[in-house]
Amino acid sequence: MSTTGTDSGRAQVYAVAGCYFVASFAALGLPPYLTEILPELGDEKARWAGVLYVVPTVFGALGAPLWGRLADRFGRKRLLLRAQLGLTVSFLLAGWADSLLTFTLALVLQGILGGTFAASNGYLGAALEGPALSRALTLMQGSARAALVAAPIVVGSLSGWLSPHRQYALLAVLPLTAAVLLALLPEPERGQQAARRAESAVEHTPLVSLRVLYTLECAFVFSTVISFPYLISLVDERVPGTSSALSGVLFALPHLCYLVAALPVHSAFRERPLGGLALGFVLIALGLAGHGVAGSLTSLVLVRLVLGAGLTLGLVCLSVLAADCAHGRAPGGMFGSLEFFSKAGAVAAGVAAAVGSARFGPAAPVLTGGAAAAAAALATLFLAPRTRWSR
């Protein structure tokens, strides 16, 4: 893959992003239906749904740094193929599981053997650098948002013909197809990678350290993901009688904002990512705080759009910072570690949302997330070196 922005290079970036999109369908579309799947496996009241929801995330976080280092050693394409084939195996096992134990094992394997996002980013990081890499990472996040919006709708539509449980086996064809397509892509040339890393290490000073990047990533994921699990309950409480379809649209609004605005935001903030990230945290804090007081459909739409603006700014600017940190480093290990902290933030958010909602009601998670985002905004404003806010 060329680093100069040729048509061939762009086509390969789109191919990686497209393969990640199709492979993410089962991983993102089926977990919301755990409450329907588990009764078929003996858990009549789906008491294990909350725990099983985060099982792939936990084990994915544990495995991501190792897979990243192995990619640097044995080749990014090989490890990207491994991730797609790992998802294929785990989805087949989940779809044909006939007990709760076997299904849980399948979810554990999904976490351990998956890691397609980190593997895809590692592949791109080995082939691209600078603005080309940050744009590619922005497209990868677009793939994740698109799958998050589309997959639950598709799964729900198929449920009339095939139960969500058995859809795991059906949707295993998607990562398998992605693996076949990715096998056609080239492996980034190791000699060119080593030369670029040596040159970058001498000439480039990153905007932030890896420690700061990992902390910002964890804080961002925590403050946004914490609002996901109980949003539908909050909507039902504030606007009784809201249809499931309308609740789904409200859930999807921030992700739709990203799909519409991500590339223009990348162009506007790629030279000042810390400023954009601080603004993103402020908008997330305002949007989540607004969820706590919104009492009508109109106000909920407005605060979801504010949250979407913050989500877009945060994801794009974190992609720019990650691409900047990738200069002079082995990308597999770096993106694997970044994925660890991202998933750690998601797990912490899920636990905090469950505890807060159980004790204080469905508004507690959004208020907790708003407070976390406000603290992160202050940290970004006052703790980051101000002399590095622009290139």
PDB file of C-alpha atoms in Angstrom, residues 162-294:
ATOM      1  CA  LEU A 162     -34.200 -17.004  12.140  1.00  0.00           C
ATOM      2  CA  SER A 163     -33.634 -16.551  15.868  1.00  0.00           C
ATOM      3  CA  PRO A 164     -30.814 -14.179  16.909  1.00  0.00           C
ATOM      4  CA  HIS A 165     -29.070 -17.182  18.473  1.00  0.00           C
ATOM      5  CA  ARG A 166     -28.830 -19.040  15.152  1.00  0.00           C
ATOM      6  CA  GLN A 167     -27.945 -15.831  13.321  1.00  0.00           C
ATOM      7  CA  TYR A 168     -24.488 -16.065  14.888  1.00  0.00           C
ATOM      8  CA  ALA A 169     -23.817 -19.088  12.658  1.00  0.00           C
ATOM      9  CA  LEU A 170     -25.335 -17.413   9.605  1.00  0.00           C
ATOM     10  CA  LEU A 171     -23.385 -14.180  10.075  1.00  0.00           C
ATOM     11  CA  ALA A 172     -20.117 -16.106  10.457  1.00  0.00           C
ATOM     12  CA  VAL A 173     -19.980 -15.963   6.667  1.00  0.00           C
ATOM     13  CA  LEU A 174     -19.241 -12.226   6.906  1.00  0.00           C
ATOM     14  CA  PRO A 175     -15.818 -12.346   8.617  1.00  0.00           C
ATOM     15  CA  LEU A 176     -15.000 -15.379   6.467  1.00  0.00           C
ATOM     16  CA  THR A 177     -15.775 -13.322   3.357  1.00  0.00           C
ATOM     17  CA  ALA A 178     -13.694 -10.463   4.762  1.00  0.00           C
ATOM     18  CA  ALA A 179     -10.763 -12.842   5.258  1.00  0.00           C
ATOM     19  CA  VAL A 180     -10.962 -13.969   1.627  1.00  0.00           C
ATOM     20  CA  LEU A 181     -10.969 -10.355   0.412  1.00  0.00           C
ATOM     21  CA  LEU A 182      -8.138  -9.325   2.736  1.00  0.00           C
ATOM     22  CA  ALA A 183      -6.019 -12.228   1.485  1.00  0.00           C
ATOM     23  CA  LEU A 184      -5.809 -10.353  -1.820  1.00  0.00           C
ATOM     24  CA  LEU A 185      -4.197  -7.295  -0.218  1.00  0.00           C
ATOM     25  CA  PRO A 186      -0.406  -6.910  -0.081  1.00  0.00           C
ATOM     26  CA  GLU A 187       1.695  -7.123   3.059  1.00  0.00           C
ATOM     27  CA  PRO A 188       3.351  -3.722   3.764  1.00  0.00           C
ATOM     28  CA  GLU A 189       7.037  -3.981   2.859  1.00  0.00           C
ATOM     29  CA  ARG A 190       9.139  -4.393   5.985  1.00  0.00           C
ATOM     30  CA  GLY A 191      12.169  -2.592   4.596  1.00  0.00           C
ATOM     31  CA  GLN A 192      10.168   0.537   3.855  1.00  0.00           C
ATOM     32  CA  GLN A 193       8.496   0.361   7.274  1.00  0.00           C
ATOM     33  CA  ALA A 194      11.822   0.143   9.098  1.00  0.00           C
ATOM     34  CA  ALA A 195      13.283   3.011   7.093  1.00  0.00           C
ATOM     35  CA  ARG A 196      10.280   5.232   7.760  1.00  0.00           C
ATOM     36  CA  ARG A 197      10.329   4.434  11.484  1.00  0.00           C
ATOM     37  CA  ALA A 198      14.031   5.231  11.743  1.00  0.00           C
ATOM     38  CA  GLU A 199      13.595   8.528   9.883  1.00  0.00           C
ATOM     39  CA  SER A 200      10.475   9.491  11.852  1.00  0.00           C
ATOM     40  CA  ALA A 201      12.102   8.697  15.184  1.00  0.00           C
ATOM     41  CA  VAL A 202      14.804  11.266  14.418  1.00  0.00           C
ATOM     42  CA  GLU A 203      12.658  14.022  12.941  1.00  0.00           C
ATOM     43  CA  HIS A 204       9.309  13.786  14.696  1.00  0.00           C
ATOM     44  CA  THR A 205       8.224  14.830  18.188  1.00  0.00           C
ATOM     45  CA  PRO A 206       4.680  13.612  18.948  1.00  0.00           C
ATOM     46  CA  LEU A 207       2.027  16.007  20.208  1.00  0.00           C
ATOM     47  CA  VAL A 208       1.326  13.797  23.222  1.00  0.00           C
ATOM     48  CA  SER A 209       3.026  10.847  24.872  1.00  0.00           C
ATOM     49  CA  LEU A 210       1.613   7.353  24.574  1.00  0.00           C
ATOM     50  CA  ARG A 211       0.590   7.494  28.228  1.00  0.00           C
ATOM     51  CA  VAL A 212      -1.469  10.634  27.596  1.00  0.00           C
ATOM     52  CA  LEU A 213      -2.988   9.127  24.427  1.00  0.00           C
ATOM     53  CA  TYR A 214      -4.024   5.976  26.267  1.00  0.00           C
ATOM     54  CA  THR A 215      -5.523   7.995  29.133  1.00  0.00           C
ATOM     55  CA  LEU A 216      -7.505  10.228  26.773  1.00  0.00           C
ATOM     56  CA  GLU A 217      -8.762   7.197  24.837  1.00  0.00           C
ATOM     57  CA  CYS A 218      -9.920   5.461  28.012  1.00  0.00           C
ATOM     58  CA  ALA A 219     -11.632   8.616  29.323  1.00  0.00           C
ATOM     59  CA  PHE A 220     -13.354   9.254  25.997  1.00  0.00           C
ATOM     60  CA  VAL A 221     -14.700   5.710  25.673  1.00  0.00           C
ATOM     61  CA  PHE A 222     -15.854   5.705  29.300  1.00  0.00           C
ATOM     62  CA  SER A 223     -17.724   9.004  29.000  1.00  0.00           C
ATOM     63  CA  THR A 224     -19.526   8.017  25.790  1.00  0.00           C
ATOM     64  CA  VAL A 225     -20.198   4.290  26.228  1.00  0.00           C
ATOM     65  CA  ILE A 226     -21.665   4.723  29.728  1.00  0.00           C
ATOM     66  CA  SER A 227     -24.812   6.212  28.184  1.00  0.00           C
ATOM     67  CA  PHE A 228     -25.463   3.260  25.844  1.00  0.00           C
ATOM     68  CA  PRO A 229     -26.931   0.460  28.014  1.00  0.00           C
ATOM     69  CA  TYR A 230     -29.771   2.365  29.676  1.00  0.00           C
ATOM     70  CA  LEU A 231     -30.640   4.988  27.069  1.00  0.00           C
ATOM     71  CA  ILE A 232     -33.831   3.196  26.015  1.00  0.00           C
ATOM     72  CA  SER A 233     -34.971   3.064  29.657  1.00  0.00           C
ATOM     73  CA  LEU A 234     -34.261   6.771  30.020  1.00  0.00           C
ATOM     74  CA  VAL A 235     -36.269   7.576  26.878  1.00  0.00           C
ATOM     75  CA  ASP A 236     -39.203   5.487  28.148  1.00  0.00           C
ATOM     76  CA  GLU A 237     -39.074   7.306  31.472  1.00  0.00           C
ATOM     77  CA  ARG A 238     -38.943  10.817  29.959  1.00  0.00           C
ATOM     78  CA  VAL A 239     -41.267  10.287  26.971  1.00  0.00           C
ATOM     79  CA  PRO A 240     -43.672   7.443  27.833  1.00  0.00           C
ATOM     80  CA  GLY A 241     -45.109   5.617  24.850  1.00  0.00           C
ATOM     81  CA  THR A 242     -42.115   6.175  22.568  1.00  0.00           C
ATOM     82  CA  SER A 243     -41.987   3.417  19.971  1.00  0.00           C
ATOM     83  CA  SER A 244     -39.046   1.041  19.770  1.00  0.00           C
ATOM     84  CA  ALA A 245     -38.227   2.332  16.292  1.00  0.00           C
ATOM     85  CA  LEU A 246     -38.066   5.947  17.489  1.00  0.00           C
ATOM     86  CA  SER A 247     -35.956   4.940  20.485  1.00  0.00           C
ATOM     87  CA  GLY A 248     -33.587   3.223  18.072  1.00  0.00           C
ATOM     88  CA  VAL A 249     -33.322   6.390  15.992  1.00  0.00           C
ATOM     89  CA  LEU A 250     -32.474   8.395  19.121  1.00  0.00           C
ATOM     90  CA  PHE A 251     -29.806   5.828  19.996  1.00  0.00           C
ATOM     91  CA  ALA A 252     -28.325   6.068  16.511  1.00  0.00           C
ATOM     92  CA  LEU A 253     -28.315   9.879  16.154  1.00  0.00           C
ATOM     93  CA  PRO A 254     -24.780  10.529  17.533  1.00  0.00           C
ATOM     94  CA  HIS A 255     -23.343   7.805  15.303  1.00  0.00           C
ATOM     95  CA  LEU A 256     -25.174   9.215  12.291  1.00  0.00           C
ATOM     96  CA  CYS A 257     -23.607  12.600  13.098  1.00  0.00           C
ATOM     97  CA  TYR A 258     -20.193  10.967  12.821  1.00  0.00           C
ATOM     98  CA  LEU A 259     -21.003   9.394   9.459  1.00  0.00           C
ATOM     99  CA  VAL A 260     -22.104  12.771   8.083  1.00  0.00           C
ATOM    100  CA  ALA A 261     -19.427  15.036   9.555  1.00  0.00           C
ATOM    101  CA  ALA A 262     -16.279  12.984  10.265  1.00  0.00           C
ATOM    102  CA  LEU A 263     -14.279  13.774   7.128  1.00  0.00           C
ATOM    103  CA  PRO A 264     -14.997  17.553   7.172  1.00  0.00           C
ATOM    104  CA  VAL A 265     -14.077  17.605  10.868  1.00  0.00           C
ATOM    105  CA  HIS A 266     -10.850  15.766  10.061  1.00  0.00           C
ATOM    106  CA  SER A 267      -9.942  18.434   7.516  1.00  0.00           C
ATOM    107  CA  ALA A 268     -10.741  21.219   9.988  1.00  0.00           C
ATOM    108  CA  PHE A 269      -8.938  19.820  13.052  1.00  0.00           C
ATOM    109  CA  ARG A 270      -6.069  17.686  11.783  1.00  0.00           C
ATOM    110  CA  GLU A 271      -3.666  20.562  12.561  1.00  0.00           C
ATOM    111  CA  ARG A 272      -5.054  21.193  16.061  1.00  0.00           C
ATOM    112  CA  PRO A 273      -6.314  17.873  17.420  1.00  0.00           C
ATOM    113  CA  LEU A 274      -5.932  18.724  21.107  1.00  0.00           C
ATOM    114  CA  GLY A 275      -8.110  21.793  20.723  1.00  0.00           C
ATOM    115  CA  GLY A 276     -10.713  19.733  18.881  1.00  0.00           C
ATOM    116  CA  LEU A 277     -10.582  16.987  21.496  1.00  0.00           C
ATOM    117  CA  ALA A 278     -11.065  19.466  24.348  1.00  0.00           C
ATOM    118  CA  LEU A 279     -14.079  20.935  22.523  1.00  0.00           C
ATOM    119  CA  GLY A 280     -15.375  17.411  21.938  1.00  0.00           C
ATOM    120  CA  PHE A 281     -15.192  16.599  25.649  1.00  0.00           C
ATOM    121  CA  VAL A 282     -17.036  19.850  26.451  1.00  0.00           C
ATOM    122  CA  LEU A 283     -19.838  18.994  24.009  1.00  0.00           C
ATOM    123  CA  ILE A 284     -20.058  15.442  25.379  1.00  0.00           C
ATOM    124  CA  ALA A 285     -20.348  16.833  28.919  1.00  0.00           C
ATOM    125  CA  LEU A 286     -23.061  19.280  27.853  1.00  0.00           C
ATOM    126  CA  GLY A 287     -24.929  16.660  25.838  1.00  0.00           C
ATOM    127  CA  LEU A 288     -24.915  14.075  28.623  1.00  0.00           C
ATOM    128  CA  ALA A 289     -25.874  16.649  31.249  1.00  0.00           C
ATOM    129  CA  GLY A 290     -28.743  17.628  28.966  1.00  0.00           C
ATOM    130  CA  HIS A 291     -29.946  14.028  29.001  1.00  0.00           C
ATOM    131  CA  GLY A 292     -30.445  14.405  32.739  1.00  0.00           C
ATOM    132  CA  VAL A 293     -32.969  17.228  32.341  1.00  0.00           C
ATOM    133  CA  ALA A 294     -34.485  16.622  28.888  1.00  0.00           C
TER     134      ALA A 294
END
